[in-house]
Amino acid sequence: MIHSLFLINASGDIFLEKHWKSVVSRSVCDYFFEAQERASEAENVPPVISTPHHYLLSVYRHKIFFVAVIQTEVPPLFVIEFLHRVVDTFQDYFGVCSEVMIKDNVVVVYEVLEEMLDNGFPLATESNILKELIKPPTILRTVVNTITGSTNVGDQLPTGQLSVVPWRRTGVKYTNNEAYFDVIEEIDAIIDKSGSTITAEIQGVIDACVKLTGMPDLTLSFMNPRLLDDVSFHPCVRFKRWESERILSFIPPDGNFRLLSYHVSAQNLVAIPVYVKHNINFRDSSSLGRFEITVGPKQTMGKTVEGVMVTSQMPKGVLNMSLTPSQGTHIFDPVTKLLTWDVGKINPQKLPSLKGSMNLQAGTSKPDENPTINLQFKIQQLAISGLKVNRLDMYGEKYKPFKGIKYMTKAGKFQVRT
Amino acid sequence: MSGNGIGYGEQGGEVAPELAQEAAPTTAPSVPAAFGLFSSDTKKNEDLKQMLESSKDSAKLDAMKRIVGMIAKGKNASELFPAVVKNVASKNIEIKKLVYVYLMRYAEEQQDLALLSISTFQRALKDPNQLIRASALRVLSSIRVPIIVPIMMLAIKEASSDLSPYVRKNAAHAIQKLYSLDPEQKEMLIEVIEKLLRDRSTLVAGSVVMAFEEVCPDRIDLIHKNYRKLCNLLVDVEEWGQVVIIHMLTRYARTQFVSPWKTDEDVGDEYNENNFYESDEEQKEKDRKVKKTYTMDPDHRLLLRNTKPLLQSRNAAVVMAVAQLYWHLAPKSEAGIISKSLVRLLRSNREVQYIVLQNIATMSIQRKGMFEPYLKSFYVRSTDPTMIKTLKLEIMTNLANEANISTLLREFQTYVKSQDKQFAAATIQAIGRCATNISEVTDTCLNGLVCLLSNRDEIVVAESVVVIKKLLQTQPAHHGEIIKHMAKLLDNITVPVARASILWLIGEYCERVPKIAPDVLRKTAKSFTNEDDLVKLQILNLGAKLYLTNSKQTKLLTQYVLNLGKYDQSYDIRDRTRFIRQLIVPNEKSGALSKYAKKIFLAQKPAPLLESPFKDRDHFQLGTLSHTLNSRATGYLELSDWPEVAPDPAVRNVEVAESAKEWTAILSKTKKEKPTEKFYSESEEEEEDSASTSATESESGSESEKERKEESSSNESSESSSSTGVSSDSESEESTEKKTSGAAEESDSEDIKKKAKEISKSRSTFSSSDTESSSSEESSSNSKSESDSNNDSDTEKSRNATSSKVTTQVFVPTKMHEMLHRMTGKGLSAHYQFSRQPCIFGDRMVSVQVTLTNTSDQKIENIHIGEKKLPPGMRMHEFNPIECLEPERSVTVSMGIDFCDSTQTASFQLCTKDDHFNVNIQPPVGELLLPVTMSEKDFKKEQGMLTGMNETSATIDVAPQNSTSRVITERLMKAANLGVVPSGQDKIHRFAAKTVHSGSLMLVTVELKESSTAQLIINTEKTVIGSVLLRELKPVLSQG
């Protein structure tokens, strides 16, 4: 399936290549560069490119293009999903997935890639198994390795690959047994000029960090499982149990993993926790424009809105902006025309605002459209859909684990049209 | 050693300058830089070589790491091959792995040297550790050296019958590698594929189907027998395998089942039925269910049902695969369930969105209804990349209808103003398409577009002009005003397409704007030479049309334009000029055509159809690369049309006996491996299988069974008419079915059950490899299977004389033990029995078959195992929860319990949806054993080693009727799972077995003495079990 993989950085250098079948010359990437040139931005490079003898499927993450070379028909999502899994694995291993990191750890990267695919077909993609095979580099281990001469390659064999629960290592031991679950909900919304909601939906995930000894069998139940409209599970979740009882029953992987992602059914009205008041004016005649936005809390269920960040892509005609914020800091990049305002916490008594003027390029006509405002925010201890975990039980092991559940609401793709 | 290393280094140091001197004259002196680089490179490699030669692992490791770094950067490191390959047998795992990486990269280039490494892998292929065997096979098959093809073939064959599913999985991968290396091996490889397709492990399934797709995708016949198994395994296969299997099954189903779509169109059209249903059986069925027009093949249903849960997968590729399966296979009414999941994928990364949106676009053309409820999910955000925006727009346009058009148009208005002009232009086209498709809004759209004509952005204006032109063409009645407006715009617009469109419009409707048209021609004639080709052609057109309608005013102008065109640089324009002149300007040479000039130029032109660019993609299978590219990719397999009449569904019926035999053969063949470490390993064998197949059987089998029942009703008079086919089966067969192995449940056709019955009957009459007397009584089929196992054990013996083998059991006890009485179980009753099969969940487990029967009159839901109270060390492999058990039905599931070679009770809770019951399983000691065959010589040898405290014995009374060898064997085997050892002496009977958990031998000897007594001797390391067994066997022979 997957013939070769090329990693290409932002400046167009191929800094890593790996072949699983016969070697494919790196000149095949020329077709990719061509397409990259045609697309003005990296975002617009088509993920699937056809060349006379090969097909190039790419994903773009962390400013790196991961280009897979394919020779025959294959479901494109298969390759794309796999490439994303590769990136996730790197991130898991090195903390960040950057060119420098990959170059520094080229041997580990190579070993990991070797295990992930056999003859172009995925072999081990569970990070738990991979970590058993090849230990991720940590500072401590690097030091120890240089002193003792031991290696990163695990001397155990990957037993997980053979078991019925391939996602879990065997023989896990912890002194503190803990299981944390984060219920994170994101609001995707488009708000129109007048402040009314065009579309809004809630997407949620439950991320878990489970550090439990042995082979625990967990069940997690909700107070109001009906809220969940469309769910997708980590493979560890027993689907039939969910179908019949709406209970999540699973033997968890070791460490961090995403247990569940869900969509809250569309019948429920989505509470929009913030509003934006805006007054952006380009005047036809003068080269000055007015810019004024205020952010305020709306249905927040009494919680504070934090981590508010406003970004807006200004039209090309804007040369510069002179603004004063009532709180937080703001930056306008005159090259990319991106305005960023880091607001911080919203104080309901004193609403944060950003006011000032814009300098427009002389002679150009005024832009048709006012810029859209993208909003980011966080609300701790609140799941905006009202989802609540009822209880978490553990079977199969004797000890009492420490359990914790955290709720959070964030802005997903939250846009305000002006 | 270190001195050696230095010596080598010095030598290397000398060689380099020498080389340099020699090479110097040949290289051009003008490129010293390149030359310097070359020499430094050799030097560097020299020092790597030196490190590889060193005795220290750390130095070797360092060198290997640097070499891998070179490979990663794409630098050539092939000249280090000899030095690297020496380290292939290194003890250090990391060095070894890096050497493997190197080998796979360069073996192809250095074939001769690569052969040096082969023997290492061949040795590793025999390693007792399955993971080492697997990795050896992996590397060996990745070395693309044609000479070793026979070795690879041999290794693959051997690995394909390995006991470890992980090794078999790697064998499946190796098949593809060998095939790409040497396609001539195809036939042999297909044999291996066939064998592996029969494999029941979830680990293997995905990989072997991948191999199938690559090597022989046309051999659809190989799938028949494995179809149901694959469907049932699917949920537990790893995600990548799922994708491959689903795609393959989609193709398969399209060739095997009749279309479920026809009925959608012909609802209520009962007269048509005869055309669709031709076979007699179907006709009969029709008589019974007159109303039903189409019945889906149960296998078809099975596939749909088993893939549905996968829509919940976290893997986008799996979700997409299921979606395309439903799209291509499900009845139209059911395909709707996929939309929600596809919309969910839109939250994912840009690349995933791109592919999914493309597929949705194709779907939304054909079935708007599916995605209409999700319209808002396709609203565009300003942060989306352009390609995503255009795709979303495409889908919204496809979904537009009278009900939602006003909201959509409002949304479009926002998009038109977008800073992304390319996207704005696409929006205008979308508006145009909406306007033509929905007549109610045509005017609104047109007005909106006209407003856009005053937009400042040229691209927007140009696009609007083009779209307006198309719109006007569809309803030309009353648009003089708009045309006038556009004529005015001509002065300002420079985009060629837009100018050409305006000119065409004016020409086409010149009679409606009689005053303006000639003036436009005048203006454009002036600028003719500076126009784009596209515009020039339209100027010529305009001229010709005006000449025909209004020749008084425009004759000269047209001739002027024609003259200009005659000498134009573009031959297209010169051609056109010549053509037009001949046609419109009357002269003596002009042919008959000129009479019709007016008709030719001013004919009523059909309005252009504004269509989605995704219209023509639907002939590609969704979710494929070809669909994304809209062109056939290499290796694309066409999805066939539904057959008119379904091929015989019986091909998918599985011969129970055969598969069971096959399997046990494999097991016994490869059993020589002694599990050295505590692996989960073999427990991988599908647990759910037996449970789910039997469950599905009860549902899906019902219809087909009914037919068959009719046929066979004469033989099976006992089947009562009141109960349904399945339950009556299970009742009448209760006694026999218990004896069949877990695999026997696979079948769902009556005749096969009968066959299984026969076999199990013959099995239950005891038979063993040496008792000649029995074989005469046996049916022919049984003697065949017996001889099979005989051959098997013979070859085994010759190969490995001293080792003992686990044989297939020769006797399966019929005794059912009660686990849960129906009174205490509130209608649910449970019995268990020991199937005496090697357990598929783990080789230390005893396989237990539990038969659950619902005696109540309500269905019992979600039967599963709850809390377990097992003694320390004991393990249990649960059966998969049973979703629902209908009244009067029973289900047999298998589970595995590792009793740790003790007779302690396994207590656990059997739970239903509402209740839980405490139940126990206590094994008789005889069931903790697995029979072993060995020769008499071996037996004596082993017995000799197990004397003293390992021996327990007792003298027993033997009832006279029990003293024949046949009865003794029969009785002992009934009591315990023992294997018969051929005996040379009449009076002495020997039996051998091993304990399931620890595998220690258990040797039983019965020595008949005078006066109806006998000496019973048991030799075993496990003295506790030995004495318990002795106690249990004592009464067996003494009873009458």
XYZ file of N, CA, C and O in Angstrom, chain B residues 592-671:
320
model
N -25.437 25.778 -51.286
C -26.831 25.729 -50.849
C -26.995 26.181 -49.414
O -28.064 26.623 -49.003
N -25.903 26.094 -48.689
C -26.003 26.385 -47.259
C -26.383 27.813 -46.940
O -27.072 28.086 -45.966
N -25.925 28.722 -47.787
C -26.119 30.131 -47.426
C -27.595 30.485 -47.314
O -27.958 31.443 -46.650
N -28.413 29.679 -47.970
C -29.849 29.923 -47.850
C -30.305 29.737 -46.415
O -31.247 30.348 -45.946
N -29.628 28.866 -45.789
C -30.054 28.544 -44.424
C -29.264 29.303 -43.365
O -29.324 28.965 -42.198
N -28.493 30.272 -43.813
C -27.607 30.956 -42.878
C -28.351 31.465 -41.663
O -27.902 31.311 -40.524
N -29.484 32.031 -41.907
C -30.235 32.599 -40.789
C -30.636 31.508 -39.803
O -30.547 31.663 -38.586
N -31.061 30.396 -40.387
C -31.461 29.298 -39.505
C -30.272 28.776 -38.712
O -30.384 28.409 -37.547
N -29.132 28.770 -39.391
C -27.959 28.236 -38.704
C -27.550 29.125 -37.549
O -27.298 28.675 -36.441
N -27.518 30.425 -37.837
C -27.010 31.315 -36.789
C -28.034 31.639 -35.711
O -27.702 31.790 -34.547
N -29.265 31.770 -36.140
C -30.252 32.240 -35.169
C -31.208 31.141 -34.733
O -32.350 31.392 -34.382
N -30.704 29.918 -34.766
C -31.540 28.812 -34.300
C -31.796 28.954 -32.806
O -31.021 29.574 -32.078
N -32.894 28.354 -32.394
C -33.184 28.336 -30.959
C -32.152 27.434 -30.283
O -32.021 26.268 -30.629
N -31.434 27.991 -29.386
C -30.387 27.163 -28.763
C -30.880 26.609 -27.437
O -31.505 27.320 -26.663
N -30.593 25.346 -27.227
C -31.017 24.783 -25.932
C -30.239 25.428 -24.791
O -29.053 25.728 -24.931
N -30.945 25.641 -23.725
C -30.286 26.271 -22.579
C -29.247 25.326 -22.007
O -29.451 24.111 -21.994
N -28.143 25.879 -21.566
C -27.122 25.000 -20.986
C -27.621 24.411 -19.674
O -28.355 25.069 -18.938
N -27.232 23.208 -19.439
C -27.610 22.566 -18.200
C -26.506 22.839 -17.181
O -25.355 22.499 -17.399
N -26.881 23.459 -16.095
C -25.856 23.723 -15.087
C -25.775 22.517 -14.170
O -26.677 22.241 -13.409
N -24.685 21.815 -14.299
C -24.572 20.555 -13.570
C -23.433 20.542 -12.585
O -22.473 21.298 -12.720
N -23.576 19.682 -11.652
C -22.514 19.544 -10.670
C -21.323 18.850 -11.311
O -21.484 17.893 -12.064
N -20.126 19.315 -10.988
C -18.944 18.627 -11.514
C -18.790 17.225 -10.935
O -17.945 16.466 -11.375
N -19.605 16.887 -9.943
C -19.495 15.562 -9.338
C -20.444 14.554 -9.965
O -20.561 13.438 -9.548
N -21.163 15.050 -10.973
C -22.181 14.217 -11.581
C -21.606 12.914 -12.136
O -22.203 11.854 -12.002
N -20.455 13.020 -12.738
C -19.940 11.836 -13.438
C -19.055 10.961 -12.558
O -18.447 10.024 -13.024
N -18.985 11.279 -11.296
C -18.090 10.483 -10.460
C -18.744 9.233 -9.923
O -18.086 8.379 -9.357
N -20.052 9.176 -10.048
C -20.722 8.092 -9.327
C -20.451 6.716 -9.902
O -20.828 5.721 -9.299
N -19.806 6.649 -11.055
C -19.499 5.302 -11.528
C -18.258 4.719 -10.863
O -17.930 3.562 -11.045
N -17.592 5.518 -10.083
C -16.505 4.968 -9.283
C -17.031 4.582 -7.913
O -17.923 5.235 -7.371
N -16.457 3.551 -7.383
C -16.829 3.159 -6.034
C -16.460 4.289 -5.079
O -15.367 4.852 -5.162
N -17.352 4.608 -4.183
C -17.072 5.694 -3.248
C -15.906 5.311 -2.347
O -15.655 4.147 -2.101
N -15.248 6.336 -1.860
C -14.170 6.086 -0.911
C -12.893 5.580 -1.539
O -11.939 5.288 -0.851
N -12.847 5.477 -2.851
C -11.625 4.999 -3.486
C -10.799 6.171 -3.996
O -11.290 7.287 -4.125
N -9.561 5.857 -4.270
C -8.666 6.857 -4.828
C -9.188 7.323 -6.188
O -9.147 8.506 -6.519
N -9.701 6.374 -6.954
C -10.211 6.714 -8.285
C -11.343 7.726 -8.182
O -11.448 8.631 -9.007
N -12.176 7.571 -7.197
C -13.268 8.516 -7.021
C -12.729 9.899 -6.714
O -13.169 10.900 -7.264
N -11.746 9.967 -5.858
C -11.168 11.253 -5.500
C -10.538 11.928 -6.708
O -10.672 13.126 -6.896
N -9.838 11.136 -7.510
C -9.139 11.715 -8.651
C -10.055 11.853 -9.864
O -9.716 12.533 -10.816
N -11.196 11.185 -9.816
C -12.108 11.110 -10.943
C -11.424 10.557 -12.194
O -11.626 11.019 -13.307
N -10.586 9.586 -11.991
C -9.999 8.852 -13.116
C -9.541 7.510 -12.569
O -9.246 7.392 -11.389
N -9.500 6.540 -13.422
C -9.148 5.201 -12.943
C -7.724 5.162 -12.425
O -6.788 5.451 -13.154
N -7.574 4.787 -11.182
C -6.233 4.604 -10.645
C -5.772 3.198 -10.990
O -6.582 2.315 -11.237
N -4.445 3.026 -11.003
C -3.906 1.693 -11.277
C -4.458 0.718 -10.242
O -4.454 1.012 -9.054
N -4.905 -0.413 -10.713
C -5.356 -1.438 -9.775
C -6.755 -1.206 -9.259
O -7.169 -1.881 -8.335
N -7.490 -0.270 -9.842
C -8.870 -0.060 -9.390
C -9.728 -1.232 -9.846
O -9.631 -1.675 -10.984
N -10.513 -1.744 -8.934
C -11.365 -2.885 -9.261
C -12.796 -2.401 -9.394
O -13.355 -1.840 -8.459
N -13.335 -2.612 -10.564
C -14.691 -2.144 -10.850
C -15.691 -2.849 -9.944
O -15.570 -4.037 -9.654
N -16.657 -2.095 -9.504
C -17.737 -2.690 -8.722
C -18.761 -3.215 -9.718
O -19.274 -2.463 -10.533
N -19.018 -4.504 -9.653
C -19.893 -5.052 -10.687
C -21.344 -4.674 -10.410
O -21.708 -4.323 -9.299
N -22.171 -4.780 -11.420
C -23.598 -4.541 -11.229
C -24.206 -5.732 -10.513
O -23.665 -6.823 -10.527
N -25.359 -5.463 -9.901
C -26.040 -6.571 -9.224
C -26.382 -7.646 -10.238
O -26.778 -7.339 -11.359
N -26.266 -8.890 -9.857
C -26.714 -9.932 -10.776
C -28.241 -9.948 -10.846
O -28.912 -9.585 -9.868
N -28.752 -10.366 -11.981
C -30.209 -10.454 -12.130
C -30.770 -11.511 -11.192
O -31.777 -11.318 -10.528
N -30.079 -12.648 -11.196
C -30.494 -13.729 -10.313
C -29.303 -14.045 -9.426
O -28.177 -14.096 -9.898
N -29.556 -14.203 -8.159
C -28.444 -14.444 -7.250
C -27.844 -15.815 -7.498
O -28.569 -16.782 -7.723
N -26.507 -15.890 -7.481
C -25.880 -17.205 -7.566
C -26.273 -18.029 -6.340
O -26.751 -17.487 -5.345
N -26.043 -19.312 -6.440
C -26.461 -20.221 -5.378
C -25.917 -19.789 -4.017
O -24.709 -19.713 -3.825
N -26.796 -19.478 -3.062
C -26.301 -19.052 -1.752
C -25.679 -20.191 -0.966
O -25.008 -19.969 0.020
N -25.906 -21.420 -1.422
C -25.398 -22.561 -0.660
C -23.879 -22.631 -0.668
O -23.291 -23.302 0.173
N -23.244 -21.914 -1.595
C -21.780 -21.996 -1.640
C -21.149 -21.449 -0.373
O -20.021 -21.773 -0.052
N -21.904 -20.611 0.325
C -21.336 -20.029 1.538
C -21.513 -20.917 2.761
O -21.011 -20.634 3.818
N -22.290 -21.976 2.607
C -22.436 -22.890 3.738
C -21.102 -23.546 4.034
O -20.366 -23.899 3.123
N -20.843 -23.697 5.266
C -19.538 -24.215 5.644
C -19.672 -25.666 6.061
O -20.554 -26.029 6.828
N -18.789 -26.471 5.506
C -18.727 -27.869 5.917
C -18.116 -27.912 7.295
O -16.933 -27.693 7.468
N -18.920 -28.211 8.253
C -18.444 -28.160 9.632
C -17.304 -29.109 9.868
O -16.242 -28.747 10.338
N -17.563 -30.340 9.500
C -16.600 -31.369 9.833
C -15.247 -31.040 9.244
O -14.225 -31.139 9.916
N -15.309 -30.596 8.010
C -14.053 -30.348 7.328
C -13.222 -29.301 8.046
O -12.066 -29.493 8.344
N -13.895 -28.191 8.352
C -13.125 -27.102 8.950
C -12.620 -27.504 10.328
O -11.512 -27.179 10.714
N -13.450 -28.231 11.046
C -13.020 -28.628 12.368
C -11.806 -29.534 12.287
O -10.845 -29.387 13.030
N -11.881 -30.436 11.317
C -10.797 -31.384 11.169
C -9.513 -30.659 10.807
O -8.482 -30.861 11.396
N -9.692 -29.784 9.827
C -8.564 -28.999 9.363
C -7.881 -28.333 10.553
O -6.682 -28.354 10.720
N -8.730 -27.752 11.346
C -8.214 -26.941 12.430
C -7.476 -27.791 13.450
O -6.378 -27.472 13.866
N -8.123 -28.869 13.816
C -7.448 -29.706 14.802
C -6.172 -30.269 14.223
O -5.200 -30.471 14.930
N -6.193 -30.493 12.921
C -4.972 -30.990 12.297
C -3.858 -29.973 12.467
O -2.741 -30.299 12.837
N -4.209 -28.745 12.212
C -3.207 -27.696 12.363
C -2.704 -27.655 13.793
O -1.513 -27.605 14.071
N -3.653 -27.711 14.682
C -3.286 -27.630 16.082
C -2.333 -28.749 16.470
O -1.300 -28.517 17.065
N -2.701 -29.954 16.074
C -1.893 -31.062 16.533
C -0.547 -31.080 15.835
O 0.441 -31.545 16.367
N -0.535 -30.533 14.657
C 0.701 -30.546 13.891
C 1.751 -29.648 14.529
O 2.901 -29.965 14.616
N 1.300 -28.511 14.958
C 2.246 -27.512 15.402
C 2.364 -27.468 16.910
O 2.932 -26.561 17.458
N 1.830 -28.444 17.524
C 1.758 -28.375 18.973
C 3.119 -28.544 19.624
O 3.253 -28.376 20.825
